[in-house]
mmCIF file of C-alpha atoms and ligand atoms in Angstrom:
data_model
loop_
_atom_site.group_PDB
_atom_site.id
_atom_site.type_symbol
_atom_site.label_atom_id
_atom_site.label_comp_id
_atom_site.label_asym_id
_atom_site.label_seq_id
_atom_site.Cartn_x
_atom_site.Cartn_y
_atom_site.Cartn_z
ATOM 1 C CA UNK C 1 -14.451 20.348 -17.275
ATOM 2 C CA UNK C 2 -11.946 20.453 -14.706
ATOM 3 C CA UNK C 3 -11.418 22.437 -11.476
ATOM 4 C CA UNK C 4 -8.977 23.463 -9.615
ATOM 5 C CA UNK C 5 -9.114 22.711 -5.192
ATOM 6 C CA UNK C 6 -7.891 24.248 -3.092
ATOM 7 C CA UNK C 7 -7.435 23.126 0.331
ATOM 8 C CA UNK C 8 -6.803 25.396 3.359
ATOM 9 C CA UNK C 9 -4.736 25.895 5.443
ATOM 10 C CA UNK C 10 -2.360 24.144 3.486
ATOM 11 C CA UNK C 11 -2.485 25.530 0.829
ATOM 12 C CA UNK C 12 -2.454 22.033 -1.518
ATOM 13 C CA UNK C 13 -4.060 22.199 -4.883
ATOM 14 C CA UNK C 14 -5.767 19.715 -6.390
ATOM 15 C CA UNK C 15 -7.794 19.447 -10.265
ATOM 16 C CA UNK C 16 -11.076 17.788 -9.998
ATOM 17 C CA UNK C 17 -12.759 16.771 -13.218
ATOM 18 C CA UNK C 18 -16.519 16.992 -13.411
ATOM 19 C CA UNK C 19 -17.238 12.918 -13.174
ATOM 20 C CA UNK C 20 -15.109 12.005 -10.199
ATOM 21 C CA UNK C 21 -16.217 12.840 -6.716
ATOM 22 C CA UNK C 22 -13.987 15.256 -5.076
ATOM 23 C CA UNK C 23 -12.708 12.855 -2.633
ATOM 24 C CA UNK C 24 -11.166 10.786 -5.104
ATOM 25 C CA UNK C 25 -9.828 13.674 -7.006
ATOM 26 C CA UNK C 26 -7.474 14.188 -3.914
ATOM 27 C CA UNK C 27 -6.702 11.123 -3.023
ATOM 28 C CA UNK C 28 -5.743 10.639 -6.642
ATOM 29 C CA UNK C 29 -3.167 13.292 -6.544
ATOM 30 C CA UNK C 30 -1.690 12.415 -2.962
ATOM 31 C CA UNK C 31 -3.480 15.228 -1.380
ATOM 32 C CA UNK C 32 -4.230 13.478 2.407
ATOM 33 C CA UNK C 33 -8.484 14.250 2.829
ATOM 34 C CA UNK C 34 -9.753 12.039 5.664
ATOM 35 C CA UNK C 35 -12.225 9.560 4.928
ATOM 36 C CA UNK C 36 -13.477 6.346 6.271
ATOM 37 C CA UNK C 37 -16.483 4.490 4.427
ATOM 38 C CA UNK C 38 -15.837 6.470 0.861
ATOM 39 C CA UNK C 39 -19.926 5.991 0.665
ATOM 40 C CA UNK C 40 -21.954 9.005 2.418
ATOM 41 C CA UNK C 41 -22.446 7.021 5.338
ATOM 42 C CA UNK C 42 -19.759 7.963 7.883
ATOM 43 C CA UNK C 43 -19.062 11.702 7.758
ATOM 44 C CA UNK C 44 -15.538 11.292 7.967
ATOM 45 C CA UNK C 45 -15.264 13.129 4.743
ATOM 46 C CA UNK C 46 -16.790 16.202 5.243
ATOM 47 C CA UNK C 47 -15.466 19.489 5.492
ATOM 48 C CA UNK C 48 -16.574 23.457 4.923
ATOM 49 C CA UNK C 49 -16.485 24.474 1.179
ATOM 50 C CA UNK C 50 -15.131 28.085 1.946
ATOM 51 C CA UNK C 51 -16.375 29.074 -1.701
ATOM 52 C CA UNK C 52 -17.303 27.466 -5.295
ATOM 53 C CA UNK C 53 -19.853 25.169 -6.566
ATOM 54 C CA UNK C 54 -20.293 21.626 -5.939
ATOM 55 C CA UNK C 55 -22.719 19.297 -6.537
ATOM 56 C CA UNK C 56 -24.115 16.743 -3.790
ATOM 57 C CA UNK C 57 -24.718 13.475 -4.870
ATOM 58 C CA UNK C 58 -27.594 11.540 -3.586
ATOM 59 C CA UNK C 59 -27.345 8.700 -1.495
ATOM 60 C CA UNK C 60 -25.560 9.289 1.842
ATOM 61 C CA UNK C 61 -26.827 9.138 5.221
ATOM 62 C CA UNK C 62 -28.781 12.504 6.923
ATOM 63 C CA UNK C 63 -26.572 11.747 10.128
ATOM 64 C CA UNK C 64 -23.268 11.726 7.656
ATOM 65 C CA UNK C 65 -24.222 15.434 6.318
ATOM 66 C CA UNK C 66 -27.335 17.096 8.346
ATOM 67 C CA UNK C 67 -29.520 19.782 7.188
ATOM 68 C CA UNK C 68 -27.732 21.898 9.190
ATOM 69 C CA UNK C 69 -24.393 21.061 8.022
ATOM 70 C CA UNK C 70 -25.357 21.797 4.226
ATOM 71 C CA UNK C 71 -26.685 25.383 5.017
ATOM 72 C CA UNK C 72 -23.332 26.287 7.360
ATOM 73 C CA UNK C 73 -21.649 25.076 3.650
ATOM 74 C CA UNK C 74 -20.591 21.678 4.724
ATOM 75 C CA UNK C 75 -19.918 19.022 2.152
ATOM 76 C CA UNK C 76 -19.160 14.955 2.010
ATOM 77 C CA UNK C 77 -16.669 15.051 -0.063
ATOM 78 C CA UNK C 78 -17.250 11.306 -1.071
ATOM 79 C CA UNK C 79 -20.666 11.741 -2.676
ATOM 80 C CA UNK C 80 -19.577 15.437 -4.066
ATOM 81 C CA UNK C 81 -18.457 16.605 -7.489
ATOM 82 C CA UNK C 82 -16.953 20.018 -8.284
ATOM 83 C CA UNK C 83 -18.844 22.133 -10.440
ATOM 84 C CA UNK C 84 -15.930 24.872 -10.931
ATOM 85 C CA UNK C 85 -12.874 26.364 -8.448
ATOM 86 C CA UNK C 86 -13.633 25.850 -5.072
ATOM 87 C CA UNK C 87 -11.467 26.358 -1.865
ATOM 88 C CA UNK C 88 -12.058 23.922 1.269
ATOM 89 C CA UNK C 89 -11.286 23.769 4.949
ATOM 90 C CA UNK C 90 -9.913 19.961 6.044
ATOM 91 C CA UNK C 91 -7.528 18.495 8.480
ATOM 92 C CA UNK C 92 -5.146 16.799 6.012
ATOM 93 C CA UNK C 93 -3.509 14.205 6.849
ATOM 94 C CA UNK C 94 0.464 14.565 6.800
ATOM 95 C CA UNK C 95 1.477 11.203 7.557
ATOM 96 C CA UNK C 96 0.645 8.020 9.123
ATOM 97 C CA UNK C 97 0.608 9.406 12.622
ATOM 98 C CA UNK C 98 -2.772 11.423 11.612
ATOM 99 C CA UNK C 99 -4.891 8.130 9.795
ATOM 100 C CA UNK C 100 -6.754 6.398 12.609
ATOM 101 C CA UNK C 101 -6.486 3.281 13.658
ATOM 102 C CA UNK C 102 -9.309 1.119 13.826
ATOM 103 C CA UNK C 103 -10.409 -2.838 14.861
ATOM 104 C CA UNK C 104 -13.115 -4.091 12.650
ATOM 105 C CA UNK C 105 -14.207 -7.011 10.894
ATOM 106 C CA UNK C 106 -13.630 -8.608 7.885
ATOM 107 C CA UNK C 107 -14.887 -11.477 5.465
ATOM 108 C CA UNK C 108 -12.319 -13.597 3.056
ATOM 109 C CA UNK C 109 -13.732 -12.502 0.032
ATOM 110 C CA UNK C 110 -10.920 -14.628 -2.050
ATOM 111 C CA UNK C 111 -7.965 -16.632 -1.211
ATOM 112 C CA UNK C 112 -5.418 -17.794 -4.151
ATOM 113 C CA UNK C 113 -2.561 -19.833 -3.439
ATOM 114 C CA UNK C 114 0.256 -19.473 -5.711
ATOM 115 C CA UNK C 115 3.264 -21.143 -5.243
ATOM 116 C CA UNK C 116 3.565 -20.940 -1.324
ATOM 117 C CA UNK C 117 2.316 -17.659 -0.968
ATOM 118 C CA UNK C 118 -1.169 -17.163 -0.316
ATOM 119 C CA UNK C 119 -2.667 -14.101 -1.970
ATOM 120 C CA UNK C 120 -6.171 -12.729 0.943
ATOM 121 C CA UNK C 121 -8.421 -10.477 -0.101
ATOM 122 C CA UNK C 122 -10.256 -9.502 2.599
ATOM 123 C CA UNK C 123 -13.878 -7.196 2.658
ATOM 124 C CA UNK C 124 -14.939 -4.822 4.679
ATOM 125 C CA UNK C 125 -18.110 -4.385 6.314
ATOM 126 C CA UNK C 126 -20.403 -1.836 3.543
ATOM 127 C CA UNK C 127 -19.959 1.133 5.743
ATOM 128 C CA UNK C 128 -16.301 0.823 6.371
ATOM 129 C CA UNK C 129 -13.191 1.739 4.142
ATOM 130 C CA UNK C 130 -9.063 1.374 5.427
ATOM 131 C CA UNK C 131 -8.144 4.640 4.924
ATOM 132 C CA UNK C 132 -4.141 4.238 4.921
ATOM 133 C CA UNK C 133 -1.126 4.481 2.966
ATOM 134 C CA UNK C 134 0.178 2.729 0.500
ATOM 135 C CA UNK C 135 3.138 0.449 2.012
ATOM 136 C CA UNK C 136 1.192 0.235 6.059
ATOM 137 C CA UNK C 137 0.676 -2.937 7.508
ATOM 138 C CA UNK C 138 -2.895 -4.528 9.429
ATOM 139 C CA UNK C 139 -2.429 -6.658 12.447
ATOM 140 C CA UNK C 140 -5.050 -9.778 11.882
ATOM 141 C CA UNK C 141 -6.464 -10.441 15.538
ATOM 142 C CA UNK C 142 -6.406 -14.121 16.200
ATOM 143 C CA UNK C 143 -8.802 -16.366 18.185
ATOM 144 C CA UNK C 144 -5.678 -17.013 21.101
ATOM 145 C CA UNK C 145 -5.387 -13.321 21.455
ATOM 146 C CA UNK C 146 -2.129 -13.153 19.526
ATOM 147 C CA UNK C 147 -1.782 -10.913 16.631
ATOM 148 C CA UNK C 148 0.020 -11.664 12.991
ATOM 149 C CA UNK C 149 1.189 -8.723 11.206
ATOM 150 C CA UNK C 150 0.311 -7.780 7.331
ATOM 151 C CA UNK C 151 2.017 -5.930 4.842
ATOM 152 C CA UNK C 152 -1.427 -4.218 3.009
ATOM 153 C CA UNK C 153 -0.415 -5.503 -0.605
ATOM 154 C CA UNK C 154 -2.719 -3.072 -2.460
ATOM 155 C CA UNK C 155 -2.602 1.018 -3.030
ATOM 156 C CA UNK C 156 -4.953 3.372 -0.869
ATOM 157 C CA UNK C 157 -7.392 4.062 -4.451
ATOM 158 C CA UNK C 158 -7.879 0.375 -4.719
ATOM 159 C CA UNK C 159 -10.299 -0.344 -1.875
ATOM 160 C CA UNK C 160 -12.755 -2.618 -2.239
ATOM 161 C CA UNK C 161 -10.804 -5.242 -0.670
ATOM 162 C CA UNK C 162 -7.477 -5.204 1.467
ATOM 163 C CA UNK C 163 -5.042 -7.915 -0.225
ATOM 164 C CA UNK C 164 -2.267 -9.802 1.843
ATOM 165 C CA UNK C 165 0.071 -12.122 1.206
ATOM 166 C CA UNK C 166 0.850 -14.446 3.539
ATOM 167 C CA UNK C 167 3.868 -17.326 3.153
ATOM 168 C CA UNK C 168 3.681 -20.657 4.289
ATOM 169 C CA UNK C 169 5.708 -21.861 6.758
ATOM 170 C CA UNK C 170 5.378 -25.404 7.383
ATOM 171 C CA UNK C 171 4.500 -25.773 11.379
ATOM 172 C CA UNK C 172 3.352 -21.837 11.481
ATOM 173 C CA UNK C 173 0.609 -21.629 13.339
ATOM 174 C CA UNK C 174 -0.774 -18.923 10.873
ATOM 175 C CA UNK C 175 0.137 -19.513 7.898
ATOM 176 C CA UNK C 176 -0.531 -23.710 8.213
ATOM 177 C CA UNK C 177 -4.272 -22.455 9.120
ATOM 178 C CA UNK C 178 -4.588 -19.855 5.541
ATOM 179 C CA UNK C 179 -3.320 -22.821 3.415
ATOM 180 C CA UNK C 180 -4.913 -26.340 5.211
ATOM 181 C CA UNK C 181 -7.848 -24.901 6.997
ATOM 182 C CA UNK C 182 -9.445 -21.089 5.946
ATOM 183 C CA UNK C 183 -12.354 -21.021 4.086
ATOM 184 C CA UNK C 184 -13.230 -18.165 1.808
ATOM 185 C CA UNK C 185 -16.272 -16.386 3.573
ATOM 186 C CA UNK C 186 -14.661 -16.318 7.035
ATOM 187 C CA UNK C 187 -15.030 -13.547 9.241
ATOM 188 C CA UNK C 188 -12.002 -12.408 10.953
ATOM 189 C CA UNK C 189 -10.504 -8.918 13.048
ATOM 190 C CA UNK C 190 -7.536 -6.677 12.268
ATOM 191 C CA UNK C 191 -6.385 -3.954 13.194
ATOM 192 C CA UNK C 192 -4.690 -1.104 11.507
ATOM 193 C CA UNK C 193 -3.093 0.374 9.296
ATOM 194 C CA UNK C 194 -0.370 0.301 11.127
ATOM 195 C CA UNK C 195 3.839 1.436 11.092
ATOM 196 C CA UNK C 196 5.261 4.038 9.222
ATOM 197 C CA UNK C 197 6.692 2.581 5.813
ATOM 198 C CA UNK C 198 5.187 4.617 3.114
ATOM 199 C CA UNK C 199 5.931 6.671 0.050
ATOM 200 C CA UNK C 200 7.392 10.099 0.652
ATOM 201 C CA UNK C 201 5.049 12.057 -1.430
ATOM 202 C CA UNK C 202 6.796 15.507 -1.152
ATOM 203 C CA UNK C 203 10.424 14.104 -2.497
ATOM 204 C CA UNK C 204 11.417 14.371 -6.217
ATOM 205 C CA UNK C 205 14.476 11.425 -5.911
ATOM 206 C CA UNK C 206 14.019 8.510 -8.322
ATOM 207 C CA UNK C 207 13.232 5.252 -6.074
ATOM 208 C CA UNK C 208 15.211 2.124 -5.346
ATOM 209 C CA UNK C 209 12.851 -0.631 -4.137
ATOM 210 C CA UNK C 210 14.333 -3.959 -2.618
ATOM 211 C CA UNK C 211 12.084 -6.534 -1.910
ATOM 212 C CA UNK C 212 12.440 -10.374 -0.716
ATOM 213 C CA UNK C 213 10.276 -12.661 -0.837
ATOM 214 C CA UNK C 214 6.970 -11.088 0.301
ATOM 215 C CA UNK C 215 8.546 -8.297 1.266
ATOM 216 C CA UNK C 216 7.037 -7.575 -2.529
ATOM 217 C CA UNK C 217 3.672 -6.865 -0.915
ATOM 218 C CA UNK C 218 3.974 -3.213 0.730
ATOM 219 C CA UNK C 219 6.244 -2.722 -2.016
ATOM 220 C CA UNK C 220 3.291 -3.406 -4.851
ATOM 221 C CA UNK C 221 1.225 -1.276 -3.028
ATOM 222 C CA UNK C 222 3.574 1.943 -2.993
ATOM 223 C CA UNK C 223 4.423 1.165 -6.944
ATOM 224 C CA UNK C 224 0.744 0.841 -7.458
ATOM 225 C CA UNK C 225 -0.073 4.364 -5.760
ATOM 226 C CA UNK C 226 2.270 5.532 -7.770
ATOM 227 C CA UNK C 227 0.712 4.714 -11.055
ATOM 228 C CA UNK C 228 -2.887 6.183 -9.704
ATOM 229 C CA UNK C 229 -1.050 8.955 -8.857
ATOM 230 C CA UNK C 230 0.921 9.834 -12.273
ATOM 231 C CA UNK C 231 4.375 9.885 -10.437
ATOM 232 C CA UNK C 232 7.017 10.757 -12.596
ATOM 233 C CA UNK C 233 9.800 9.848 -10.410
ATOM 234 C CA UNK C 234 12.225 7.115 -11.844
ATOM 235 C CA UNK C 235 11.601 3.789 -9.858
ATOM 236 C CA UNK C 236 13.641 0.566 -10.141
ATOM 237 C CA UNK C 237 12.682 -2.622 -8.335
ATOM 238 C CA UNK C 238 14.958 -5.398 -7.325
ATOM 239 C CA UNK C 239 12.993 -8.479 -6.161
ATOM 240 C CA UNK C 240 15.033 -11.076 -4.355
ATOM 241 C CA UNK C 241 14.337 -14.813 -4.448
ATOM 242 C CA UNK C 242 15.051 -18.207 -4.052
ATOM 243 C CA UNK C 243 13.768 -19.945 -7.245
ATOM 244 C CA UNK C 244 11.998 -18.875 -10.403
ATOM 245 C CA UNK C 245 8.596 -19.967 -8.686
ATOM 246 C CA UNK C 246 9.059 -17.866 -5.680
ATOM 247 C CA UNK C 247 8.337 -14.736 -7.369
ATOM 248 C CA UNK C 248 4.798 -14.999 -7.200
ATOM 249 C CA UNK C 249 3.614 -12.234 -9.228
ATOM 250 C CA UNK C 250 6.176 -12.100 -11.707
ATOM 251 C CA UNK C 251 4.294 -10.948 -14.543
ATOM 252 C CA UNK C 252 2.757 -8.685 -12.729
ATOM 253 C CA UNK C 253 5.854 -6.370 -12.395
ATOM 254 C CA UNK C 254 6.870 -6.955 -15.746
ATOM 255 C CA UNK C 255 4.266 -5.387 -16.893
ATOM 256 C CA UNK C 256 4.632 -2.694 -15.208
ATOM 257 C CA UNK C 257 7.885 -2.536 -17.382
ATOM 258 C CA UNK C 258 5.165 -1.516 -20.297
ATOM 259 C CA UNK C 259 2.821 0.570 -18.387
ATOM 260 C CA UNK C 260 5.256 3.025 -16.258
ATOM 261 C CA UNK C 261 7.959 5.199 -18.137
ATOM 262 C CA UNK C 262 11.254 4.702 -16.331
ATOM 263 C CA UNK C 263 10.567 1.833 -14.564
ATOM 264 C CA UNK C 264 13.336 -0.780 -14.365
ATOM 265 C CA UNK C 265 12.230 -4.769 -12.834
ATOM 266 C CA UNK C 266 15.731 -6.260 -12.059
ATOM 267 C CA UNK C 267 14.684 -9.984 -9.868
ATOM 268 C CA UNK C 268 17.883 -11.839 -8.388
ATOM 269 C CA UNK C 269 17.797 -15.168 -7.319
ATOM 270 C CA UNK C 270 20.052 -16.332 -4.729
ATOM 271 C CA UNK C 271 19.330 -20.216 -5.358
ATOM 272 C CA UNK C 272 18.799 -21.018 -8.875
ATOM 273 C CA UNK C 273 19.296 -24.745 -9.748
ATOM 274 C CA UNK C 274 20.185 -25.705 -13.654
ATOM 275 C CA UNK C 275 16.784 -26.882 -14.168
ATOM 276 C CA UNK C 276 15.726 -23.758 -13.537
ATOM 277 C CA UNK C 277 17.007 -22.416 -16.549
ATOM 278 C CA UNK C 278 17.045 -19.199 -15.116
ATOM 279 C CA UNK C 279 19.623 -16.459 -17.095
ATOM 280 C CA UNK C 280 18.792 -13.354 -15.071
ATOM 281 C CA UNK C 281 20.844 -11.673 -12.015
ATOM 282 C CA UNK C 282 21.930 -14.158 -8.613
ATOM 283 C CA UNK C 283 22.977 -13.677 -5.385
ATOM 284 C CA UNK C 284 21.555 -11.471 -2.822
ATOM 285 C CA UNK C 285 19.480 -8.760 -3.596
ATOM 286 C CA UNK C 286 21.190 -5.849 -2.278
ATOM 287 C CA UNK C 287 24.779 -6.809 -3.795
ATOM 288 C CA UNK C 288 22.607 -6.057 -7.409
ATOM 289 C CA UNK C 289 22.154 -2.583 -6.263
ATOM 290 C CA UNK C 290 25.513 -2.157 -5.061
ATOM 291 C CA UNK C 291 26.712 -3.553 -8.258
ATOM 292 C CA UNK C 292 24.615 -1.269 -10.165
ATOM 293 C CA UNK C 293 24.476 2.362 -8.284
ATOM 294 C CA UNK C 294 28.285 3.684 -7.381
ATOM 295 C CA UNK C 295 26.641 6.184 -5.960
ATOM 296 C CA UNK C 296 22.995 6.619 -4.868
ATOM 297 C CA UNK C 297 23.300 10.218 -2.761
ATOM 298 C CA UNK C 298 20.755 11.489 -4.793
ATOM 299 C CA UNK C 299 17.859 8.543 -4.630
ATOM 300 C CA UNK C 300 15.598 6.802 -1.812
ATOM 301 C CA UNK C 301 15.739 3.405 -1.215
ATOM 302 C CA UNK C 302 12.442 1.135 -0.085
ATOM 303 C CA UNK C 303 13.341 -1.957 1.072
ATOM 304 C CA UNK C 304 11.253 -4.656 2.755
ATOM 305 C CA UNK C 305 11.777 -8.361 3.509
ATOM 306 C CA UNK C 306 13.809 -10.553 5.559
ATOM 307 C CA UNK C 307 15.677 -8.479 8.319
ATOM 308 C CA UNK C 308 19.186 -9.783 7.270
ATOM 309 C CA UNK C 309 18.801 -8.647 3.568
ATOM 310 C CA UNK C 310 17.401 -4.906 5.160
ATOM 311 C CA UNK C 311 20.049 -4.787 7.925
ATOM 312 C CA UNK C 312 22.592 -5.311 4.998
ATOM 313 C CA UNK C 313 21.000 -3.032 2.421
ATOM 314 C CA UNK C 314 21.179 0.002 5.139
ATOM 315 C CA UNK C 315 24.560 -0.625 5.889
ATOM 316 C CA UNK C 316 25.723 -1.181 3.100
ATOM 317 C CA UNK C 317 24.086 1.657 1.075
ATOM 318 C CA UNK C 318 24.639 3.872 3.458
ATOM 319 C CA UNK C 319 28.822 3.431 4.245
ATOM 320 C CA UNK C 320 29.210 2.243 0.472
ATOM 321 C CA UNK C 321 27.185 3.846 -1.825
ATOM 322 C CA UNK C 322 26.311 7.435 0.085
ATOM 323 C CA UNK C 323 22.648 7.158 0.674
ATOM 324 C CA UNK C 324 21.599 9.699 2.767
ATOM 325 C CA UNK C 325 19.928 7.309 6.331
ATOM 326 C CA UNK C 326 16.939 9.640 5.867
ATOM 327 C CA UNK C 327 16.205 8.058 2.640
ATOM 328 C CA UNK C 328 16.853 4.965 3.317
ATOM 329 C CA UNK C 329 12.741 3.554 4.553
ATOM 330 C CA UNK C 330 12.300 0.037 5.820
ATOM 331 C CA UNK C 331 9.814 -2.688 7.159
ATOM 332 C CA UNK C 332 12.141 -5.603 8.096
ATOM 333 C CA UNK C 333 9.746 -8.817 8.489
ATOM 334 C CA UNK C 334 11.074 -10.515 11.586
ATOM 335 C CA UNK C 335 9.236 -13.503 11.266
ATOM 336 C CA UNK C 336 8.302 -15.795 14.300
ATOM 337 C CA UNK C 337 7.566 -19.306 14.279
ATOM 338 C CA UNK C 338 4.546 -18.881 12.268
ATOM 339 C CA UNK C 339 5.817 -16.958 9.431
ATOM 340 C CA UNK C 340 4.529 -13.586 10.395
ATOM 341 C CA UNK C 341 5.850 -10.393 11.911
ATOM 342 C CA UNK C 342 5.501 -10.601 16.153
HETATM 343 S S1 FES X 1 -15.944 8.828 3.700
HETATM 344 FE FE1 FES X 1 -17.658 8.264 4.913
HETATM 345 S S2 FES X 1 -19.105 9.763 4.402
HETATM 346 FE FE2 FES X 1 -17.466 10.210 3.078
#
């Protein structure tokens, strides 16, 4: 069975089906419910049920939902599942502005090098979940007091862990410590999510994605929400590259080729040597899309990566091709010494 949600007083609908908690319903369909542990044990979830049945699961804390909260018709909407039509009172959140920001702690669950990008999945402590959106970025606190800046590589429904991945850059302070010296188990401190590069739920223009380099991270999260979420909006992703081995995840986009209708995976390589064998697209990534769009009014463009391959991609997009500047989103990665954003 499925319901229907409504939430007021926006007046977003959701459908719920009878197995899924309600929270996850939402979140599912882009619909902005606060949370923060996703287990019963915070309370960040819960909000009035204004009418309709729900059941409440078991195990969440008595300080998350009181006594008292259940008979004024309060619900955690992380342990509850819709038992027909209900209407709700919550503070949605519209954008990245309203998702706070926290500092906690975090173990390396997992690190896997591949190539020169090392993939981090980091955990959480049990009673904490990242709520953010797909495309943010974490600052990782360091030890010196400095702070090295994350693109969050996986999609807001997939939370278990919070991937990164980080480049090395021989002599980066950083980066030289994930590849010679981190140990999985570590503890470490971020903070986040953090910045303003996300998907603009609300818009029905098929998607241009650049990416370079790791500037494929954000941008696997936002294609990955985008799958939990059904989105029907075309999407075509340009990944830019020195070599074959430099894109990292490869197959991973490819087969997204199978799995999403309308999805297009053009990578360019800009330094290709004969050995390489490679027979696909080179040069720079954003003369592909101006080769391939004449005119791209009508679309958004995502693009993320080095700051001279986003500098040129707004320009040129923008004075060439007719993007709109308000649909052109970026998250340039001006990298310091280490290999990370400042
Ligand atoms: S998200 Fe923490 S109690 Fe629901």
């Amino acid at each position: 069975m499925t319901s229907q949600v409504k939430v007021l007083p926006s007046g977003h609908t959701f459908s719920a089906g009878a197995q899924e908690t309600i929270l996850d319903a939402a979140l599912r369909q882009g619909i902005g419910m606060p949370y923060g542990c996703r287990n019963g044990a915070c309370g960040a979830c819960r909000c009035k049920v204004v009418s309709g049945d729900f059941a409440q699961l078991d195990g969440y804390s008595s300080k998350a939902l009181t006594e008292q909260d259940k008979a004024q018709g309060y619900a955690l909407l992380c342990r509850a599942q819709a038992r027909g039509d209900l209407v709700l009172e919550a503070n949605e959140m519209s954008g990245s502005r309203d998702i706070p920001i926290k500092t906690l702690p975090c173990r390396v669950e997992k690190i896997e090098r591949i190539h020169d990008v090392a993939i981090l999945k980091l955990k959480l402590p049990v009673a904490e979940r990242l709520q953010f959106l797909a495309g943010q970025y974490i600052d990782i606190l360091m030890k010196d007091g400095k702070a090295r800046s994350f693109s969050i590589a996986n999609a807001p429904h997939d939370d278990a862990f919070i991937e990164l991945h980080v480049r090395h850059q021989p002599g980066g302070h950083f980066s030289d410590y994930v590849f010679n010296t981190m140990k999985e188990r570590e503890i470490m401190r971020f903070k986040g999510p953090l910045g303003s590069f996300h998907l603009q739920e609300n818009s029905v223009k098929p998607i241009v994605f650049l990416a370079s380099g790791t500037g494929f991270a954000p941008i696997k999260g936002i294609i990955e929400h985008a799958i939990h979420s059904g989105l029907t909006r075309p999407m075509t992703l340009y990944w830019g590259a020195r070599r074959p081995a430099d894109l990292y995840l490869r197959e991973l986009a490819e087969s997204w080729l199978e799995a999403v209708p309308g999805f297009r995976f053009i990578p360019v390589l800009s330094d290709a040597l004969p050995d390489d064998g490679w027979q696909g697209r080179t040069g720079f990534v954003h003369q592909a899309v101006l080769d391939d769009f004449a005119d791209l009014s009508a679309y958004e463009v995502y693009a993320c990566g080095s700051p001279l391959m986003v500098e040129a991609a707004h320009r040129e997009l923008t004075t060439g091709r007719a993007l709109p500047g308000d649909a052109f989103f970026s998250d340039a990665f001006y990298l310091s010494k280490d290999g990370t954003k400042p």
